Structure formats: C-alpha cells, structure tokens
C-alpha cells in the first residue's frame, strides 16, 4: 500500500499532521473571535443616582442569577471589575453608585478584560465603553454594552433574578 500522505511504518506524513494542526488552530481562533451582534440588545438604561439597585433590563444571558458577585469594597470607585464566569462587568462610577453591563463586546463577541481610566476595555479590537452607561467610547464596537440587573444589599452585590 503506497500513499502520499500515509507511511505504514511511520504514520501520517509530516505535511498532513502540520496541515491538520494548522486547520485546528485556525478554527479555535475563529471561534474565539466569532460572535453575533444579534444578541446585543443595546439597552443602556441606568439606575437613578444613589439607587441601591440597577433597574434597567438587558443581558438576560447571565449565569448564576441571584448569586453574590462581590462585596462593594471589591469594586473600586471610578473603576470596576470583570466577572468572566458570569459574563458581567460591575463598575462604580461614583461613590456608592454601582452599575453592571454584559462583559461581551458588541463588536465581535469577545470578552472584555479590564476596567481602567473610566473605561471598560476589550482586548480583541480595542473597543472601549463608559463605566457610567456602557456607551461606546472608542474602537469598532457598533453598540453600547447592554445593562445587566444587579442589586446591592448591605455590602453585597448580586445579580438580579
């Protein structure tokens, strides 16, 4: 039995193995960057100033509704924290004012990774969003980050049910 891509004594030819590995890597990269803008609601409602809860809807795909995310002391004033497992980013634009948004970028579905200098940042294509209302502040993102409902009770921040 002779074949250009299989050698009985040594297995598949090196070219076949390299091509298969390259195709698998490309598939993983495309899956990580892929996504749809269809699931981004664009809802950017905000809680009233001083309100203990985020009243705006949106981002209903959150896992762990009702689960405690963090203590209020864990969210820096003028900054925020990304919760990748729950796909949520919680911010504190002003003292005692907590907001939450989907952590999925509205450009191509990448996960936002950091909050710095008043911005929520996506590393994939450098989109940035306001910590106050999720609005687009830079990059190719076409829509704001959707608001996510949270409740603040005492020093605990939870996803709303």
Short mmCIF file of N, CA and C in Angstrom, two decimals:
data_model
loop_
_atom_site.label_atom_id
_atom_site.label_comp_id
_atom_site.label_asym_id
_atom_site.label_seq_id
_atom_site.Cartn_x
_atom_site.Cartn_y
_atom_site.Cartn_z
N UNK A 1 0.86 -1.17 0.00
CA UNK A 1 0.00 0.00 0.00
C UNK A 1 0.90 1.22 0.00
N UNK A 2 0.76 2.05 -1.00
CA UNK A 2 1.54 3.28 -1.05
C UNK A 2 0.58 4.45 -1.09
N UNK A 3 0.93 5.48 -0.39
CA UNK A 3 0.10 6.68 -0.32
C UNK A 3 1.00 7.87 -0.09
N UNK A 4 0.61 9.00 -0.65
CA UNK A 4 1.42 10.22 -0.50
C UNK A 4 1.33 10.77 0.91
N UNK A 5 0.26 10.45 1.66
CA UNK A 5 0.13 11.06 2.98
C UNK A 5 0.21 10.06 4.13
N UNK A 6 0.39 8.77 3.87
CA UNK A 6 0.47 7.82 4.96
C UNK A 6 1.61 6.84 4.70
N UNK A 7 2.45 6.68 5.67
CA UNK A 7 3.54 5.72 5.59
C UNK A 7 3.32 4.69 6.69
N UNK A 8 3.10 3.43 6.32
CA UNK A 8 2.76 2.40 7.31
C UNK A 8 3.74 2.33 8.46
N UNK A 9 5.00 2.53 8.22
CA UNK A 9 5.98 2.38 9.29
C UNK A 9 6.01 3.60 10.20
N UNK A 10 5.68 4.75 9.70
CA UNK A 10 5.83 5.97 10.49
C UNK A 10 4.53 6.72 10.74
N UNK A 11 3.42 6.31 10.17
CA UNK A 11 2.16 7.03 10.36
C UNK A 11 1.98 8.09 9.28
N UNK A 12 1.13 9.06 9.54
CA UNK A 12 0.86 10.09 8.55
C UNK A 12 2.11 10.92 8.24
N UNK A 13 2.17 11.40 7.03
CA UNK A 13 3.30 12.23 6.63
C UNK A 13 3.29 13.52 7.44
N UNK A 14 4.44 14.08 7.63
CA UNK A 14 4.59 15.32 8.42
C UNK A 14 3.72 16.43 7.85
N UNK A 15 3.65 16.54 6.56
CA UNK A 15 2.85 17.59 5.91
C UNK A 15 1.37 17.46 6.31
N UNK A 16 0.85 16.24 6.38
CA UNK A 16 -0.54 16.02 6.75
C UNK A 16 -0.79 16.44 8.19
N UNK A 17 0.13 16.09 9.09
CA UNK A 17 -0.01 16.44 10.50
C UNK A 17 0.04 17.95 10.68
N UNK A 18 0.99 18.61 10.04
CA UNK A 18 1.13 20.06 10.16
C UNK A 18 -0.11 20.76 9.61
N UNK A 19 -0.63 20.30 8.48
CA UNK A 19 -1.82 20.91 7.89
C UNK A 19 -3.03 20.74 8.82
N UNK A 20 -3.19 19.58 9.41
CA UNK A 20 -4.31 19.34 10.32
C UNK A 20 -4.19 20.21 11.56
N UNK A 21 -3.01 20.34 12.12
CA UNK A 21 -2.80 21.18 13.30
C UNK A 21 -3.09 22.64 12.98
N UNK A 22 -2.67 23.09 11.82
CA UNK A 22 -2.94 24.47 11.41
C UNK A 22 -4.42 24.73 11.25
N UNK A 23 -5.13 23.79 10.67
CA UNK A 23 -6.58 23.95 10.49
C UNK A 23 -7.28 23.99 11.83
N UNK A 24 -6.86 23.15 12.77
CA UNK A 24 -7.47 23.14 14.11
C UNK A 24 -7.21 24.45 14.83
N UNK A 25 -6.01 24.99 14.72
CA UNK A 25 -5.68 26.27 15.36
C UNK A 25 -6.50 27.40 14.77
N UNK A 26 -6.63 27.43 13.46
CA UNK A 26 -7.42 28.47 12.81
C UNK A 26 -8.87 28.40 13.26
N UNK A 27 -9.40 27.20 13.38
CA UNK A 27 -10.78 27.04 13.85
C UNK A 27 -10.96 27.58 15.26
N UNK A 28 -9.99 27.34 16.14
CA UNK A 28 -10.07 27.84 17.51
C UNK A 28 -10.02 29.35 17.54
N UNK A 29 -9.17 29.95 16.73
CA UNK A 29 -9.05 31.41 16.68
C UNK A 29 -10.35 32.01 16.16
N UNK A 30 -10.90 31.46 15.10
CA UNK A 30 -12.14 31.99 14.54
C UNK A 30 -13.30 31.85 15.52
N UNK A 31 -13.36 30.75 16.25
CA UNK A 31 -14.42 30.56 17.24
C UNK A 31 -14.29 31.58 18.36
N UNK A 32 -13.08 31.90 18.78
CA UNK A 32 -12.87 32.87 19.86
C UNK A 32 -13.24 34.27 19.43
N UNK A 33 -13.02 34.62 18.18
CA UNK A 33 -13.32 35.98 17.70
C UNK A 33 -14.71 36.09 17.11
N UNK A 34 -15.35 34.97 16.88
CA UNK A 34 -16.66 34.99 16.26
C UNK A 34 -17.71 35.50 17.22
N UNK A 35 -18.88 35.63 16.75
CA UNK A 35 -19.99 36.09 17.56
C UNK A 35 -20.99 36.79 16.67
N UNK A 36 -22.07 37.17 17.28
CA UNK A 36 -23.13 37.83 16.53
C UNK A 36 -23.55 39.07 17.25
N UNK A 37 -23.83 40.10 16.52
CA UNK A 37 -24.35 41.32 17.10
C UNK A 37 -25.83 41.17 17.41
N UNK A 38 -26.46 40.08 16.96
CA UNK A 38 -27.89 39.89 17.15
C UNK A 38 -28.27 39.75 18.60
N UNK A 39 -27.36 39.23 19.47
CA UNK A 39 -27.71 39.02 20.85
C UNK A 39 -27.45 40.25 21.72
N UNK A 40 -26.92 41.32 21.17
CA UNK A 40 -26.68 42.54 21.93
C UNK A 40 -27.92 43.41 21.85
N UNK A 41 -28.57 43.62 23.00
CA UNK A 41 -29.84 44.34 22.99
C UNK A 41 -29.67 45.83 22.83
N UNK A 42 -28.51 46.37 23.22
CA UNK A 42 -28.29 47.79 23.12
C UNK A 42 -29.00 48.59 24.21
N UNK A 43 -29.67 47.93 25.15
CA UNK A 43 -30.36 48.59 26.23
C UNK A 43 -29.33 49.19 27.17
N UNK A 44 -29.39 50.49 27.38
CA UNK A 44 -28.38 51.15 28.21
C UNK A 44 -28.99 51.90 29.37
N UNK A 45 -30.13 51.46 29.86
CA UNK A 45 -30.75 52.14 30.99
C UNK A 45 -29.82 52.14 32.18
N UNK A 46 -29.97 53.15 33.03
CA UNK A 46 -29.12 53.25 34.21
C UNK A 46 -29.97 53.44 35.44
N UNK A 47 -29.43 53.08 36.58
CA UNK A 47 -30.13 53.28 37.84
C UNK A 47 -30.05 54.74 38.22
N UNK A 48 -31.06 55.25 38.88
CA UNK A 48 -31.00 56.63 39.34
C UNK A 48 -29.81 56.83 40.27
N UNK A 49 -29.29 58.04 40.30
CA UNK A 49 -28.15 58.35 41.14
C UNK A 49 -28.49 58.01 42.58
N UNK A 50 -27.59 57.27 43.22
CA UNK A 50 -27.78 56.89 44.61
C UNK A 50 -28.68 55.69 44.79
N UNK A 51 -29.22 55.14 43.74
CA UNK A 51 -30.10 53.99 43.83
C UNK A 51 -29.31 52.75 44.24
N UNK A 52 -29.87 51.94 45.13
CA UNK A 52 -29.15 50.74 45.55
C UNK A 52 -29.22 49.61 44.55
N UNK A 53 -29.99 49.76 43.47
CA UNK A 53 -30.06 48.67 42.51
C UNK A 53 -30.03 49.19 41.09
N UNK A 54 -29.59 48.34 40.20
CA UNK A 54 -29.60 48.64 38.77
C UNK A 54 -30.97 48.21 38.28
N UNK A 55 -31.79 49.17 37.78
CA UNK A 55 -33.15 48.85 37.41
C UNK A 55 -33.34 48.55 35.94
N UNK A 56 -32.37 48.86 35.12
CA UNK A 56 -32.52 48.64 33.68
C UNK A 56 -32.38 47.18 33.34
N UNK A 57 -33.12 46.74 32.34
CA UNK A 57 -33.04 45.35 31.91
C UNK A 57 -31.96 45.16 30.88
N UNK A 58 -31.92 43.95 30.33
CA UNK A 58 -30.95 43.65 29.27
C UNK A 58 -29.99 42.58 29.71
N UNK A 59 -29.30 41.98 28.75
CA UNK A 59 -28.27 40.99 29.05
C UNK A 59 -28.81 39.79 29.79
N UNK A 60 -29.96 39.26 29.45
CA UNK A 60 -30.60 38.19 30.18
C UNK A 60 -29.88 36.86 30.12
N UNK A 61 -28.67 36.80 29.55
CA UNK A 61 -28.00 35.52 29.40
C UNK A 61 -27.06 35.21 30.57
N UNK A 62 -27.20 35.91 31.68
CA UNK A 62 -26.26 35.77 32.79
C UNK A 62 -26.47 34.48 33.55
N UNK A 63 -25.36 33.80 33.81
CA UNK A 63 -25.41 32.60 34.63
C UNK A 63 -25.39 33.02 36.08
N UNK A 64 -26.02 32.24 36.95
CA UNK A 64 -25.91 32.47 38.38
C UNK A 64 -26.73 33.65 38.86
N UNK A 65 -27.91 33.89 38.30
CA UNK A 65 -28.75 34.98 38.76
C UNK A 65 -29.01 34.81 40.25
N UNK A 66 -28.89 35.90 41.01
CA UNK A 66 -29.09 35.87 42.44
C UNK A 66 -27.82 35.54 43.21
N UNK A 67 -26.80 35.08 42.53
CA UNK A 67 -25.55 34.72 43.20
C UNK A 67 -24.77 35.98 43.56
N UNK A 68 -24.15 35.97 44.72
CA UNK A 68 -23.31 37.11 45.12
C UNK A 68 -22.10 37.17 44.20
N UNK A 69 -21.87 38.36 43.64
CA UNK A 69 -20.71 38.57 42.78
C UNK A 69 -19.52 39.03 43.58
N UNK A 70 -19.74 40.04 44.43
CA UNK A 70 -18.62 40.65 45.13
C UNK A 70 -19.14 41.48 46.29
N UNK A 71 -18.21 41.90 47.12
CA UNK A 71 -18.50 42.90 48.13
C UNK A 71 -18.35 44.27 47.49
N UNK A 72 -19.11 45.24 47.96
CA UNK A 72 -19.00 46.58 47.39
C UNK A 72 -17.57 47.11 47.48
N UNK A 73 -16.85 46.74 48.51
CA UNK A 73 -15.46 47.19 48.69
C UNK A 73 -14.53 46.63 47.62
N UNK A 74 -14.95 45.58 46.92
CA UNK A 74 -14.12 44.97 45.87
C UNK A 74 -14.18 45.72 44.54
N UNK A 75 -15.13 46.66 44.42
CA UNK A 75 -15.30 47.41 43.17
C UNK A 75 -14.75 48.82 43.41
N UNK A 76 -13.64 49.16 42.80
CA UNK A 76 -13.03 50.47 43.06
C UNK A 76 -13.86 51.64 42.52
N UNK A 77 -13.91 52.72 43.28
CA UNK A 77 -14.60 53.93 42.82
C UNK A 77 -13.89 54.46 41.58
N UNK A 78 -14.66 54.77 40.56
CA UNK A 78 -14.10 55.23 39.29
C UNK A 78 -13.57 54.10 38.43
N UNK A 79 -13.82 52.85 38.84
CA UNK A 79 -13.32 51.69 38.10
C UNK A 79 -14.35 50.58 38.11
N UNK A 80 -13.87 49.36 38.09
CA UNK A 80 -14.78 48.22 38.08
C UNK A 80 -14.03 46.92 38.06
N UNK A 81 -14.78 45.85 37.92
CA UNK A 81 -14.20 44.51 37.91
C UNK A 81 -14.99 43.62 36.95
N UNK A 82 -14.27 42.83 36.16
CA UNK A 82 -14.89 41.90 35.21
C UNK A 82 -15.06 40.55 35.90
N UNK A 83 -16.24 39.95 35.73
CA UNK A 83 -16.54 38.62 36.25
C UNK A 83 -16.76 37.71 35.05
N UNK A 84 -15.67 37.09 34.54
CA UNK A 84 -15.76 36.32 33.30
C UNK A 84 -16.72 35.13 33.37
N UNK A 85 -16.80 34.46 34.50
CA UNK A 85 -17.68 33.29 34.59
C UNK A 85 -19.15 33.68 34.45
N UNK A 86 -19.51 34.86 34.95
CA UNK A 86 -20.88 35.32 34.86
C UNK A 86 -21.11 36.21 33.63
N UNK A 87 -20.03 36.53 32.91
CA UNK A 87 -20.09 37.38 31.72
C UNK A 87 -20.68 38.76 32.04
N UNK A 88 -20.21 39.31 33.17
CA UNK A 88 -20.69 40.59 33.67
C UNK A 88 -19.50 41.43 34.09
N UNK A 89 -19.62 42.75 33.91
CA UNK A 89 -18.65 43.69 34.45
C UNK A 89 -19.43 44.64 35.36
N UNK A 90 -18.93 44.83 36.59
CA UNK A 90 -19.57 45.72 37.56
C UNK A 90 -18.66 46.92 37.74
N UNK A 91 -19.26 48.11 37.71
CA UNK A 91 -18.50 49.35 37.85
C UNK A 91 -19.05 50.18 38.99
N UNK A 92 -18.24 51.15 39.44
CA UNK A 92 -18.65 52.12 40.45
C UNK A 92 -18.22 53.50 39.95
N UNK A 93 -19.04 54.11 39.08
CA UNK A 93 -18.66 55.39 38.50
C UNK A 93 -18.51 56.50 39.54
N UNK A 94 -19.32 56.47 40.59
CA UNK A 94 -19.24 57.44 41.69
C UNK A 94 -19.42 56.67 42.99
N UNK A 95 -19.00 57.25 44.08
CA UNK A 95 -19.09 56.57 45.38
C UNK A 95 -20.50 56.06 45.65
N UNK A 96 -20.63 54.77 45.90
CA UNK A 96 -21.90 54.15 46.24
C UNK A 96 -22.84 53.91 45.06
N UNK A 97 -22.43 54.23 43.84
CA UNK A 97 -23.26 54.03 42.65
C UNK A 97 -22.67 52.86 41.86
N UNK A 98 -23.40 51.75 41.78
CA UNK A 98 -22.91 50.55 41.12
C UNK A 98 -23.73 50.29 39.86
N UNK A 99 -23.03 49.96 38.79
CA UNK A 99 -23.64 49.64 37.50
C UNK A 99 -23.12 48.28 37.06
N UNK A 100 -23.87 47.61 36.20
CA UNK A 100 -23.42 46.34 35.64
C UNK A 100 -23.79 46.27 34.17
N UNK A 101 -22.90 45.66 33.41
CA UNK A 101 -23.07 45.53 31.97
C UNK A 101 -22.64 44.14 31.53
N UNK A 102 -23.11 43.73 30.36
CA UNK A 102 -22.63 42.50 29.76
C UNK A 102 -21.13 42.65 29.53
N UNK A 103 -20.38 41.59 29.77
CA UNK A 103 -18.93 41.59 29.53
C UNK A 103 -18.61 41.09 28.13
N UNK A 104 -19.60 41.01 27.26
CA UNK A 104 -19.40 40.57 25.88
C UNK A 104 -19.41 41.79 24.96
N UNK A 105 -18.29 42.03 24.31
CA UNK A 105 -18.16 43.18 23.41
C UNK A 105 -19.18 43.08 22.28
N UNK A 106 -19.76 44.23 21.95
CA UNK A 106 -20.78 44.26 20.90
C UNK A 106 -20.19 44.26 19.50
N UNK A 107 -18.86 44.27 19.38
CA UNK A 107 -18.23 44.24 18.06
C UNK A 107 -18.26 42.83 17.50
N UNK A 108 -17.51 41.92 18.12
CA UNK A 108 -17.48 40.55 17.60
C UNK A 108 -17.61 39.50 18.70
N UNK A 109 -18.13 39.90 19.84
CA UNK A 109 -18.42 38.92 20.88
C UNK A 109 -17.27 38.53 21.77
N UNK A 110 -16.13 39.21 21.70
CA UNK A 110 -15.02 38.91 22.60
C UNK A 110 -15.39 39.35 24.01
N UNK A 111 -14.74 38.76 25.00
CA UNK A 111 -14.96 39.15 26.39
C UNK A 111 -14.11 40.37 26.72
N UNK A 112 -14.75 41.37 27.36
CA UNK A 112 -13.96 42.49 27.84
C UNK A 112 -13.05 41.97 28.95
N UNK A 113 -11.89 42.62 29.12
CA UNK A 113 -10.90 42.06 30.04
C UNK A 113 -10.53 42.97 31.19
N UNK A 114 -10.70 44.29 31.03
CA UNK A 114 -10.21 45.17 32.09
C UNK A 114 -11.06 46.43 32.20
N UNK A 115 -10.91 47.08 33.35
CA UNK A 115 -11.53 48.37 33.58
C UNK A 115 -10.43 49.30 34.08
N UNK A 116 -10.20 50.39 33.35
CA UNK A 116 -9.15 51.34 33.72
C UNK A 116 -9.49 52.72 33.18
N UNK A 117 -9.14 53.75 33.94
CA UNK A 117 -9.31 55.14 33.50
C UNK A 117 -10.74 55.44 33.05
N UNK A 118 -11.73 54.89 33.76
CA UNK A 118 -13.12 55.16 33.45
C UNK A 118 -13.67 54.41 32.25
N UNK A 119 -12.90 53.43 31.76
CA UNK A 119 -13.31 52.68 30.56
C UNK A 119 -13.29 51.18 30.80
N UNK A 120 -14.24 50.50 30.18
CA UNK A 120 -14.27 49.04 30.11
C UNK A 120 -13.61 48.69 28.78
N UNK A 121 -12.58 47.86 28.81
CA UNK A 121 -11.76 47.63 27.62
C UNK A 121 -11.86 46.22 27.07
N UNK A 122 -12.00 46.14 25.74
CA UNK A 122 -11.99 44.86 25.04
C UNK A 122 -10.64 44.72 24.34
N UNK A 123 -9.92 43.63 24.58
CA UNK A 123 -8.59 43.47 24.00
C UNK A 123 -8.57 43.04 22.54
N UNK A 124 -9.67 42.54 22.02
CA UNK A 124 -9.66 41.99 20.66
C UNK A 124 -9.42 43.04 19.58
N UNK A 125 -10.15 44.14 19.64
CA UNK A 125 -10.02 45.17 18.61
C UNK A 125 -10.02 46.57 19.21
N UNK A 126 -9.70 46.64 20.51
CA UNK A 126 -9.54 47.89 21.25
C UNK A 126 -10.81 48.73 21.36
N UNK A 127 -11.97 48.10 21.43
CA UNK A 127 -13.18 48.86 21.74
C UNK A 127 -13.14 49.22 23.21
N UNK A 128 -13.73 50.36 23.54
CA UNK A 128 -13.82 50.77 24.95
C UNK A 128 -15.20 51.35 25.20
N UNK A 129 -15.65 51.19 26.45
CA UNK A 129 -17.00 51.55 26.84
C UNK A 129 -16.98 52.33 28.15
N UNK A 130 -17.92 53.24 28.33
CA UNK A 130 -18.03 54.04 29.54
C UNK A 130 -18.43 53.18 30.73
N UNK A 131 -17.80 53.44 31.89
CA UNK A 131 -18.20 52.73 33.11
C UNK A 131 -19.52 53.26 33.65
N UNK A 132 -19.97 54.41 33.17
CA UNK A 132 -21.20 55.02 33.66
C UNK A 132 -22.44 54.45 32.99
N UNK A 133 -22.40 54.32 31.65
CA UNK A 133 -23.59 53.88 30.93
C UNK A 133 -23.34 52.81 29.87
N UNK A 134 -22.11 52.33 29.76
CA UNK A 134 -21.78 51.29 28.78
C UNK A 134 -21.67 51.78 27.35
N UNK A 135 -21.76 53.11 27.15
CA UNK A 135 -21.71 53.65 25.79
C UNK A 135 -20.33 53.47 25.16
N UNK A 136 -20.30 53.37 23.85
CA UNK A 136 -19.06 53.18 23.11
C UNK A 136 -18.22 54.46 23.23
N UNK A 137 -16.96 54.30 23.63
CA UNK A 137 -16.05 55.43 23.75
C UNK A 137 -14.92 55.36 22.74
N UNK A 138 -14.72 54.21 22.11
CA UNK A 138 -13.69 54.07 21.10
C UNK A 138 -13.71 52.69 20.48
N UNK A 139 -13.06 52.56 19.35
CA UNK A 139 -12.96 51.27 18.67
C UNK A 139 -14.13 51.00 17.75
N UNK A 140 -14.15 49.79 17.22
CA UNK A 140 -15.16 49.46 16.20
C UNK A 140 -16.51 49.00 16.75
N UNK A 141 -16.69 48.91 18.06
CA UNK A 141 -17.97 48.42 18.60
C UNK A 141 -19.12 49.28 18.10
N UNK A 142 -20.19 48.66 17.56
CA UNK A 142 -21.29 49.43 16.99
C UNK A 142 -22.35 49.85 18.00
N UNK A 143 -22.39 49.19 19.17
CA UNK A 143 -23.45 49.43 20.14
C UNK A 143 -22.86 49.45 21.54
N UNK A 144 -23.57 50.08 22.48
CA UNK A 144 -23.12 50.06 23.88
C UNK A 144 -23.21 48.65 24.47
N UNK A 145 -22.54 48.44 25.59
CA UNK A 145 -22.71 47.19 26.31
C UNK A 145 -24.09 47.20 26.95
N UNK A 146 -24.85 46.12 26.82
CA UNK A 146 -26.17 46.08 27.44
C UNK A 146 -26.07 46.10 28.96
N UNK A 147 -26.98 46.82 29.60
CA UNK A 147 -27.05 46.86 31.06
C UNK A 147 -27.49 45.50 31.58
N UNK A 148 -27.04 45.17 32.77
CA UNK A 148 -27.40 43.93 33.45
C UNK A 148 -27.96 44.32 34.82
N UNK A 149 -29.02 43.67 35.23
CA UNK A 149 -29.63 43.98 36.53
C UNK A 149 -28.79 43.42 37.66
N UNK A 150 -28.51 44.29 38.64
CA UNK A 150 -27.86 43.87 39.88
C UNK A 150 -28.62 44.47 41.04
N UNK A 151 -28.40 43.92 42.21
CA UNK A 151 -28.92 44.51 43.44
C UNK A 151 -27.76 44.66 44.40
N UNK A 152 -27.82 45.72 45.19
CA UNK A 152 -26.82 45.96 46.22
C UNK A 152 -27.57 45.94 47.54
N UNK A 153 -27.17 45.04 48.42
CA UNK A 153 -27.79 44.91 49.73
C UNK A 153 -26.68 44.86 50.76
N UNK A 154 -26.63 45.89 51.60
CA UNK A 154 -25.52 45.98 52.55
C UNK A 154 -24.23 46.17 51.78
N UNK A 155 -23.30 45.25 52.00
CA UNK A 155 -22.03 45.34 51.25
C UNK A 155 -21.92 44.25 50.19
N UNK A 156 -23.06 43.67 49.78
CA UNK A 156 -23.06 42.57 48.82
C UNK A 156 -23.70 43.01 47.50
N UNK A 157 -23.02 42.65 46.40
CA UNK A 157 -23.56 42.91 45.06
C UNK A 157 -23.97 41.57 44.47
N UNK A 158 -25.20 41.50 43.99
CA UNK A 158 -25.74 40.26 43.43
C UNK A 158 -26.37 40.50 42.08
N UNK A 159 -26.36 39.47 41.24
CA UNK A 159 -27.13 39.51 40.00
C UNK A 159 -28.60 39.44 40.37
N UNK A 160 -29.41 40.27 39.72
CA UNK A 160 -30.86 40.24 39.98
C UNK A 160 -31.44 39.00 39.32
N UNK A 161 -32.49 38.49 39.89
CA UNK A 161 -33.11 37.27 39.47
C UNK A 161 -33.78 37.31 38.18
#
